[in-house]
Coordinates of C-alpha atoms in Angstrom, one line a residue:
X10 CA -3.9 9.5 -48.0
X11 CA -6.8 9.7 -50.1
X12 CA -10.3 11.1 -50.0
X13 CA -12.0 8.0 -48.9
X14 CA -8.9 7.0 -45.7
X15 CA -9.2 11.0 -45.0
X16 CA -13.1 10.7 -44.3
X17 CA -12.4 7.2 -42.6
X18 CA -9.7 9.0 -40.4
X19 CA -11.7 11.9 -39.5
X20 CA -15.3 9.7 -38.6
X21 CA -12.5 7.6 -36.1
X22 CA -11.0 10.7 -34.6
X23 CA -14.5 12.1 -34.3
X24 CA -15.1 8.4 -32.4
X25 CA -12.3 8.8 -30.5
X26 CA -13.1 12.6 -29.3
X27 CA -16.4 12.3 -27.5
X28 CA -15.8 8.9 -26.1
X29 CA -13.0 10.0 -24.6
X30 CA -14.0 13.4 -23.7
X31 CA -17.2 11.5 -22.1
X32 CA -15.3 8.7 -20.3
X33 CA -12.6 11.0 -18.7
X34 CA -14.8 13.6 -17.0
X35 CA -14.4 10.8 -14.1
X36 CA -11.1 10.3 -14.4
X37 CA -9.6 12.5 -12.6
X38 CA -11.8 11.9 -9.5
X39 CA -12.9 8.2 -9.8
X40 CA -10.9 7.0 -6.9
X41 CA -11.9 10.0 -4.7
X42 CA -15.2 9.6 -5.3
X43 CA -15.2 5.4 -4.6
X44 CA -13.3 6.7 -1.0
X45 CA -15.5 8.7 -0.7
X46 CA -18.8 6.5 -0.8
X47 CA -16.8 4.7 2.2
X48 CA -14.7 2.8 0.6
X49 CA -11.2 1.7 1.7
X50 CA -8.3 1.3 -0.5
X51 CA -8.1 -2.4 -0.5
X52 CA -11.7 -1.7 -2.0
X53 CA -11.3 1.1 -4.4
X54 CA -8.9 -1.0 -5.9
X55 CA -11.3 -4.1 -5.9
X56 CA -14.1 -2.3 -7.5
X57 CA -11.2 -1.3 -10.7
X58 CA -10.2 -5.1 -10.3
X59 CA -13.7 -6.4 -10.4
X60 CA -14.4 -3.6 -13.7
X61 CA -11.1 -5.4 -15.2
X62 CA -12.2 -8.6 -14.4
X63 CA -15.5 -7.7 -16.4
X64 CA -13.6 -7.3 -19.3
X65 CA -11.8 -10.7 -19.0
X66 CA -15.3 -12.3 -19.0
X67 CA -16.6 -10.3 -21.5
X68 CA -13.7 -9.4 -24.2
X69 CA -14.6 -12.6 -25.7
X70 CA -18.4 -12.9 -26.0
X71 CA -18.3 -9.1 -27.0
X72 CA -15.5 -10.1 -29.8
X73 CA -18.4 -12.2 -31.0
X74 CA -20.7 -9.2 -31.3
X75 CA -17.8 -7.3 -33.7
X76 CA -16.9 -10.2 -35.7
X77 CA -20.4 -11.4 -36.3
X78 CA -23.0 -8.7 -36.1
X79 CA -20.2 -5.7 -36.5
X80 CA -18.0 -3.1 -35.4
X81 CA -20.8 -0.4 -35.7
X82 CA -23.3 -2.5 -33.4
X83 CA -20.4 -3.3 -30.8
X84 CA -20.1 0.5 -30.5
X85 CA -23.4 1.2 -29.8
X86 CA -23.8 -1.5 -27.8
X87 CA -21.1 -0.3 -26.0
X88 CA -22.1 3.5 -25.5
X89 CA -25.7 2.5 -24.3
X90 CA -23.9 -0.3 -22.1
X91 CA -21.6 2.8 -20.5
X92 CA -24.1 5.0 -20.2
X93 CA -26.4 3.0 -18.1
X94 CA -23.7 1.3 -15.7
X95 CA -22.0 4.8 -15.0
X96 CA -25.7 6.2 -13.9
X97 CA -25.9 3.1 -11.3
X98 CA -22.1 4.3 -10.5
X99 CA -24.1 7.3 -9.7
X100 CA -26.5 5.9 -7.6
X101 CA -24.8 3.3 -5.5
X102 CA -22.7 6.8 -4.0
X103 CA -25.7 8.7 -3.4
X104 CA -27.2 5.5 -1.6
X105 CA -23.6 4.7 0.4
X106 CA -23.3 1.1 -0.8
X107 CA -21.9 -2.0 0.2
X108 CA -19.3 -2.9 -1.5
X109 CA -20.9 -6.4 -3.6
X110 CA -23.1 -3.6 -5.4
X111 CA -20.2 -1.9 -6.1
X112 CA -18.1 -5.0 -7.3
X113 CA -20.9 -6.1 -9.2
X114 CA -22.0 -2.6 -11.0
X115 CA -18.1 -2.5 -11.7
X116 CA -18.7 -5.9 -14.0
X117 CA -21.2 -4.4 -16.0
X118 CA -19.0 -1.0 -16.8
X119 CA -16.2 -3.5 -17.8
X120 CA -19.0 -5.1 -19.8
X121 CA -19.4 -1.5 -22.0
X122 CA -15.5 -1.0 -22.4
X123 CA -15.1 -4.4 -24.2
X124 CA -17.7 -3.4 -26.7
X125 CA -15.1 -0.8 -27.9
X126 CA -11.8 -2.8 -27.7
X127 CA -10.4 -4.4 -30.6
X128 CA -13.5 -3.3 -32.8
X129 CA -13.2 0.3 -33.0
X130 CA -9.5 0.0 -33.9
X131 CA -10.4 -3.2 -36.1
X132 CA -13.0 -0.9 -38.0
X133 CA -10.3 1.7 -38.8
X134 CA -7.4 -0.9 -40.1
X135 CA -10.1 -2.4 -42.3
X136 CA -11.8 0.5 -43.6
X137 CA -8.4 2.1 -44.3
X138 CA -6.7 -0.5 -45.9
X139 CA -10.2 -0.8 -47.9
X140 CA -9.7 2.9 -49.0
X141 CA -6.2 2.2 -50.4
X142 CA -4.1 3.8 -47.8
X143 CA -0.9 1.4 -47.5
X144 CA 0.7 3.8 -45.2
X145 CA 2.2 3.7 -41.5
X146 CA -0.4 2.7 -38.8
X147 CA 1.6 4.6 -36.5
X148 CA 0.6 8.4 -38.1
X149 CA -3.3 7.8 -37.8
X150 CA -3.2 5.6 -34.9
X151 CA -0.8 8.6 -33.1
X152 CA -3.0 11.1 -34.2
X153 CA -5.8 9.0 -32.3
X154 CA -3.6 9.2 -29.4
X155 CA -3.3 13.2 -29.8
X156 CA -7.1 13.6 -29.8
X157 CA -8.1 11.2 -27.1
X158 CA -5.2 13.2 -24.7
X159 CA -6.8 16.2 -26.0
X160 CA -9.9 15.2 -25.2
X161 CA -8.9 13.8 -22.1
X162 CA -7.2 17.1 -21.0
X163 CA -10.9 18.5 -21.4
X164 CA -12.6 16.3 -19.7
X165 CA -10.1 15.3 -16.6
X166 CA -10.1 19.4 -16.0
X167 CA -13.5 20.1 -16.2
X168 CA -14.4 16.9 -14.0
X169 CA -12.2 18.3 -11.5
X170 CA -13.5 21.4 -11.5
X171 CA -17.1 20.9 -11.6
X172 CA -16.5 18.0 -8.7
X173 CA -15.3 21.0 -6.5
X174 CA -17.7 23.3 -7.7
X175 CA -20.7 21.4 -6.9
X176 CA -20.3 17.4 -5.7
X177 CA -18.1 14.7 -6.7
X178 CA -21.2 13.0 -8.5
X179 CA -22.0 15.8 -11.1
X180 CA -18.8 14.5 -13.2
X181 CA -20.6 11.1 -13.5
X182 CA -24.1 12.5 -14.8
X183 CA -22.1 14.6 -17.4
X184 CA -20.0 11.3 -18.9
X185 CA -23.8 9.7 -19.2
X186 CA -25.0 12.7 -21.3
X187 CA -22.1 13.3 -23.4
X188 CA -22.3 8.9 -24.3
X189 CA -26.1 9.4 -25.3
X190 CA -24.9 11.9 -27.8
X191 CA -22.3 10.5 -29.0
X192 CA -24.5 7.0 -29.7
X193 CA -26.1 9.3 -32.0
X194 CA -23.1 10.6 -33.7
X195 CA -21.8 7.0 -34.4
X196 CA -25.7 5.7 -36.1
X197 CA -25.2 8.7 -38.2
X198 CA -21.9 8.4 -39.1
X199 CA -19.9 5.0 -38.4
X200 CA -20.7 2.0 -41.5
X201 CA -18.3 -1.1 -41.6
X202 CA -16.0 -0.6 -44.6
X203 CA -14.3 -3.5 -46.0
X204 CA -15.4 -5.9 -43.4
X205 CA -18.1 -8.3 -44.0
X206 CA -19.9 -9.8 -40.8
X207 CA -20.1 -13.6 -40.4
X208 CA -23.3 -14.0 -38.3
X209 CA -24.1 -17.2 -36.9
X210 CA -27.7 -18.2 -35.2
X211 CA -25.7 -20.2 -32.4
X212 CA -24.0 -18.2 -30.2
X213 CA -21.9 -20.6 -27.8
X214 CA -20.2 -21.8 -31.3
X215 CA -19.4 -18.3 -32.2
X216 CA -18.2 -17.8 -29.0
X217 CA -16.3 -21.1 -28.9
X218 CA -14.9 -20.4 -33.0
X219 CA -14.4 -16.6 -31.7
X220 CA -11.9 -17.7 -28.8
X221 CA -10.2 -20.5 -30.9
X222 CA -9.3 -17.9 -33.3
X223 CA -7.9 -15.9 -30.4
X224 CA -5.7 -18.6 -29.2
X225 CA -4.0 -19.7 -33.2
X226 CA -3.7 -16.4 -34.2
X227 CA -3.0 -15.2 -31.2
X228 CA -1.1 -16.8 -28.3
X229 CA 0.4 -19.6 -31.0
X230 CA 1.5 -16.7 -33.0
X231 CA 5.3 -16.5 -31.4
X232 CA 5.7 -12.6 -31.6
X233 CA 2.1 -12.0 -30.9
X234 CA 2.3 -14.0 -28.2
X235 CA 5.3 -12.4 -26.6
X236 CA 3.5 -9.0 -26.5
X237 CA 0.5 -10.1 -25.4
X238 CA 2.5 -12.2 -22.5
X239 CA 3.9 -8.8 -21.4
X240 CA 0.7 -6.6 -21.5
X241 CA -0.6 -8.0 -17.9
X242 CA 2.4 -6.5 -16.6
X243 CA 2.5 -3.2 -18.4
X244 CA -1.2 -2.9 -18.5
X245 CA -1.7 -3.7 -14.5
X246 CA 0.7 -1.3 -13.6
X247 CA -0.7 2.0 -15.6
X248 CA -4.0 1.4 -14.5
X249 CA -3.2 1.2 -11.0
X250 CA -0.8 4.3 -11.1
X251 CA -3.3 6.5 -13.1
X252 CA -6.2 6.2 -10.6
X253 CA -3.6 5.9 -7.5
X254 CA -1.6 9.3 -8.4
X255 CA -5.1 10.9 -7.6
X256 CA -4.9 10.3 -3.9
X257 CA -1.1 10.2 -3.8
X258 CA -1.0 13.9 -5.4
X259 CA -3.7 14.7 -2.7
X260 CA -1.8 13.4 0.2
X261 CA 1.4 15.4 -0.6
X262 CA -0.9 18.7 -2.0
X263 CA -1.9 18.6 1.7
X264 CA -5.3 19.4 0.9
X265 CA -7.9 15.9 0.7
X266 CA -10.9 18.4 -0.6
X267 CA -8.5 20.0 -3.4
X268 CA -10.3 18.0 -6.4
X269 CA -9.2 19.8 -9.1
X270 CA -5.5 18.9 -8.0
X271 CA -6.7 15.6 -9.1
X272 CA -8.2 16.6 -12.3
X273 CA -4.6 18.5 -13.2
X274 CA -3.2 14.8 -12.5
X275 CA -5.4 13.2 -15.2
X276 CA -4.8 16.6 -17.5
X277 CA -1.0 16.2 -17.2
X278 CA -1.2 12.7 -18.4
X279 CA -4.0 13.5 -21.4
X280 CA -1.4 16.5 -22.4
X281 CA 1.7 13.7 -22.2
X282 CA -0.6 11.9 -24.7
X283 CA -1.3 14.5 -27.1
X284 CA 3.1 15.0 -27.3
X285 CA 3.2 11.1 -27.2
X286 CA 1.0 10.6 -30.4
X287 CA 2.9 13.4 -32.0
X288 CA 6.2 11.9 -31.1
X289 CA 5.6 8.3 -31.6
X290 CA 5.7 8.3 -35.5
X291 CA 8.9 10.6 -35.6
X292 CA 10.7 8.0 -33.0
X293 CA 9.8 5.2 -35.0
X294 CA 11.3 7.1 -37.7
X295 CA 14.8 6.8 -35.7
X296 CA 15.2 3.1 -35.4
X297 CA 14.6 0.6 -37.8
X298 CA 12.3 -2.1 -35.1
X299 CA 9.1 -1.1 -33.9
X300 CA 10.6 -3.4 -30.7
X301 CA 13.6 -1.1 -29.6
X302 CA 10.5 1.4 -28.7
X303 CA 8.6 -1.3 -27.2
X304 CA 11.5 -2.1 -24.6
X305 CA 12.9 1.2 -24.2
X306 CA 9.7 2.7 -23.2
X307 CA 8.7 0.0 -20.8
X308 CA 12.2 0.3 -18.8
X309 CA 12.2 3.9 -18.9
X310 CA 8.5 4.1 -17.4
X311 CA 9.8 1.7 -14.6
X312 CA 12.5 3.1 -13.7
X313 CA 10.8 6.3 -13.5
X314 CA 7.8 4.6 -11.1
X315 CA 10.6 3.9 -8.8
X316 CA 12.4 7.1 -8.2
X317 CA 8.3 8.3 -8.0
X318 CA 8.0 6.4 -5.5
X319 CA 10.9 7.9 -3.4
X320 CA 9.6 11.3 -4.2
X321 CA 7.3 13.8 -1.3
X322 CA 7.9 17.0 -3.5
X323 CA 4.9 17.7 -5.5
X324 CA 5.6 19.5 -8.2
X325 CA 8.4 17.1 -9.0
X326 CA 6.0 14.5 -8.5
X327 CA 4.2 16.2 -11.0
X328 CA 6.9 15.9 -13.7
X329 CA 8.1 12.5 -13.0
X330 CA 4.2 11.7 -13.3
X331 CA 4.7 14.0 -17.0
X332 CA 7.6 11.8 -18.2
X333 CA 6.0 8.7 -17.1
X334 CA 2.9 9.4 -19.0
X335 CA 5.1 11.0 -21.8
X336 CA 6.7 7.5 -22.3
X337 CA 4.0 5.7 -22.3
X338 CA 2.1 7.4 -25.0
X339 CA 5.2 7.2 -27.1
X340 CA 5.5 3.6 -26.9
X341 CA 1.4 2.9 -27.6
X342 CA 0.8 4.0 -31.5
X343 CA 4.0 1.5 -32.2
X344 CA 2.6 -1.1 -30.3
X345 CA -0.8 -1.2 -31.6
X346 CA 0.8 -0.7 -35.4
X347 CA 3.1 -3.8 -34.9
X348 CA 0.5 -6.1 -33.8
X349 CA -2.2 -5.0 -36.3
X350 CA 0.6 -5.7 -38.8
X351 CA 0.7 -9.3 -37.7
X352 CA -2.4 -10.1 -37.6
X353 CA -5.2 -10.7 -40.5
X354 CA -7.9 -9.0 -41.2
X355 CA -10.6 -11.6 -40.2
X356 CA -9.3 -12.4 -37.2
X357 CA -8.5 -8.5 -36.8
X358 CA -11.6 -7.6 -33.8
X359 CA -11.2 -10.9 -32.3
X360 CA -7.2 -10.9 -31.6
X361 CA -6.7 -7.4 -30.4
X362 CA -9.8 -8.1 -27.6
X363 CA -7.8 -11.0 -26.7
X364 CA -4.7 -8.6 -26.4
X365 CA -7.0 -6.5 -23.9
X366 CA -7.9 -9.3 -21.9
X367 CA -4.3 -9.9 -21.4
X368 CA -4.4 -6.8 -20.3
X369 CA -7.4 -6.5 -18.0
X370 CA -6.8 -10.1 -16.6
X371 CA -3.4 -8.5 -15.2
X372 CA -5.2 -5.4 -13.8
X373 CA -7.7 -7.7 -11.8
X374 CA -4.4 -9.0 -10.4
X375 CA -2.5 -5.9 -10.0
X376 CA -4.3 -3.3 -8.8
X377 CA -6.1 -5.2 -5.1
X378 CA -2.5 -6.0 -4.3
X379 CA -0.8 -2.7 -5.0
X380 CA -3.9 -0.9 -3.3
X381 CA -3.0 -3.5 -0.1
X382 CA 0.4 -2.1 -0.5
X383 CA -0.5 1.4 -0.3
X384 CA -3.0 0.8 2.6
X385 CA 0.3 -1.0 4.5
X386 CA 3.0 1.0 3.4
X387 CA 1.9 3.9 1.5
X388 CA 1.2 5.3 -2.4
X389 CA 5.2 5.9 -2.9
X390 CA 6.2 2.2 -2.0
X391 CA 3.2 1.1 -4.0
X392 CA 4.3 3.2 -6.8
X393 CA 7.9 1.8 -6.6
X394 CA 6.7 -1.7 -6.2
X395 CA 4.9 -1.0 -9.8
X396 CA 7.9 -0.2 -11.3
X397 CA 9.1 -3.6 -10.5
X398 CA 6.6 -5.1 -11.5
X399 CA 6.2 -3.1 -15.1
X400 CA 9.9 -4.7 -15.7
X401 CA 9.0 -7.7 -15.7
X402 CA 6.9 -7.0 -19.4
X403 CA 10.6 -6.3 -20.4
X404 CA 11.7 -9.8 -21.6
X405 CA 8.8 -11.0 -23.1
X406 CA 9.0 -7.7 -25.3
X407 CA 12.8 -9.4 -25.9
X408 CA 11.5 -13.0 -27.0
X409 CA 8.9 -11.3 -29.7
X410 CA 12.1 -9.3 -31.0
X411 CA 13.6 -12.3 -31.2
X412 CA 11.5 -13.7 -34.0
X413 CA 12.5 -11.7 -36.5
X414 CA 8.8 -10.6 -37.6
X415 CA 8.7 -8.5 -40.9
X416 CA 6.3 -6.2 -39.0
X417 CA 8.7 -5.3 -36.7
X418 CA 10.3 -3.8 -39.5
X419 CA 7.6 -2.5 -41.6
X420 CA 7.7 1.0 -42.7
X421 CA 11.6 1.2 -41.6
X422 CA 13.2 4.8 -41.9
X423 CA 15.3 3.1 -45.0
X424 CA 13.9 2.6 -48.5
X425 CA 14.7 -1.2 -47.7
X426 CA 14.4 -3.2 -44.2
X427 CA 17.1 -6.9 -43.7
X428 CA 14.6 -9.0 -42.1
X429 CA 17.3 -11.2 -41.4
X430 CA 19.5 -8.5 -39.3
X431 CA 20.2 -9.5 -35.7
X432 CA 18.1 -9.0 -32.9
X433 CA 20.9 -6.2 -31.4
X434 CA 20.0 -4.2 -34.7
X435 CA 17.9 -1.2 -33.7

């Protein structure tokens, strides 16, 4: 890596660092403090839906922002966007709500997430490959993971803690603060680097042009496709289970006030990152498709919801929750490397927001109906019922291996990769 990818890599981790650190000093408590404003679980888990189902409607019009004004602007559109929605997060607690403020607020803080997706990671592939690095995505993109569970671990703790200390709102007021600075920190710093802007003056074509784009180089892209098919599934599921292990870890604590049990459950998962990021570039260095880590991690994650869900120990709740998050993490830098190598750089922003409204659009699914499941039968059978439903990612993860992709072997532990090798080739 030279000078120019080093100073690229370190503005993107420097990115990566305070918005995570800003975004996850709720995490830990976020579903304790909507339960706490009077909601039930069917409508905890409605308000996440509705903040998924803000990014359905929004990844696209937002992709438009990246692709034609740039990545810089969608990121500080995206930080002021945050900032402002988590404040009215703020107040609709401190006013005891009903629940259409919350479902509609919700909206508006999906709104600032799709701002980030697909252009922050678009802005790095481009500026890198501008630079001259021709090197693994999966070492920079894993060190992005290692930072953002670093700074997760920070901020999942210290939410925690500072919810117990004082109320469960303080956490909320913080994330707004640390997102002002850090809009700052990327005027000052971020610049789009081999990426050019195509602005248009009508903005229903754009959006119409931007979600074409999505749809050929995306979903009639065969192994794109296949990946993307399997992300509602695999996405749905780990949203639900991070916000859900909050109360679960609560419930078999024994103590509902204990809030910085909660934070430790968010911390455990940041630190499962950190390992994860550092792991995934070594794993991939052990098989020769990026798809054998793909499909091993998703049924190793399920199978490990399941036998979570049979489990009222917690502190081996705890680890299952640690191996759970461990594979995960492992899996992510792989995925995101294998479908940036498939897809070009114009189309770059606009493809991988379409990938996380696959996502989203299964969350908005997923989550009311696993939070009905734990409001009927409990957080264990709703955990194990997510297993199941993670499993179901597994063969569409199969059909992409199946087309024989050269980025599924790009950057192969060998000097030399057999695109042509069977699919049971690891």
């Amino acid at each position: 890596m030279n000078a120019a990818a080093r100073k690229i890599q370190r503005i993107y981790l420097t990115l990566t660092l305070g918005n995570t650190l800003a975004a996850s000093f709720i995490w830990g408590i976020n579903t304790l403090f909507l339960l706490d404003a009077g909601l039930s679980n069917l409508e905890a888990f409605a308000a996440n839906a509705f903040f998924t189902a803000g990014m359905v409607l929004f990844e696209v019009p937002t992709g438009v922002v990246a692709d034609g004004w740039g990545r810089r602007v969608s990121f500080l559109l995206g930080t002021a966007t945050l900032a402002t929605s988590t404040y009215l997060y703020y107040l609709l607690w401190q006013l005891s709500a009903p629940f259409w403020l919350w479902a509609a607020v919700s909206v508006l803080l999906g709104l600032g997430f799709t701002f980030f997706s697909g252009a922050v990671e678009a802005w790095l592939v481009d500026a890198l490959r501008f630079s001259g690095y021709d090197g693994g995505l999966e070492t920079v993109l894993g060190r992005g993971l290692m930072v953002s569970g670093a700074a997760m671990l920070i901020g999942s703790v210290a939410g925690g803690v500072i919810a117990q200390a004082t109320n469960l709102g303080a956490p909320f007021l913080l994330r707004v603060g640390v997102l002002l600075v850090m809009f700052g920190v990327a005027f000052w710093l971020m610049r789009d680097v081999g990426f050019t802007p195509e602005r248009s003056a009508h903005p229903l074509e754009a959006t119409r042009a931007v979600l074409t784009a999505s749809i050929e180089n995306g979903l009639k892209n065969p192994p794109v496709r296949y990946v993307m098919l399997a992300a509602p599934f695999s996405a749905g599921v780990g949203i639900y289970v991070f916000y859900a292990l909050q109360p679960y870890l609560l419930e078999l604590f024994g103590d509902p006030h204990a809030y910085s049990v909660a934070g430790l459950a968010a911390a455990i998962v940041a630190g499962a990152q950190v390992l994860g990021g550092w792991i995934a570039p070594r794993l991939r260095g052990l098989v020769r498709r990026r798809t054998t880590v793909l499909i091993l991690s998703s049924i190793v994650g399920a199978l490990i919801l399941v036998v979570l869900g049979f489990t009222h120990v917690f502190w081996v709740a705890l680890v299952l929750l640690a191996l759970w998050a461990l594979v995960s993490s492992a899996g992510t830098p792989v995925r995101q490397a294998y479908l940036n190598d498939m897809i070009a750089s114009k189309q770059r922003a606009t493809v991988l927001s379409f990938d996380s409204l696959m996502g989203s659009s299964g969350g908005v699914v997923v989550q009311p109906l696993l939070g009905r499941a734990a409001d009927v039968y409990g957080y264990p059978a709703s955990l194990a019922v997510g297993g199941v439903i993670e499993l179901i990612a597994v063969p569409f993860l199969l059909a992409s291996r199946r087309q024989g992709n050269r980025a599924d072997q790009a950057h192969a532990p060998t000097s030399t990769t057999n695109p042509g090798a069977p699919p049971s080739q690891l």
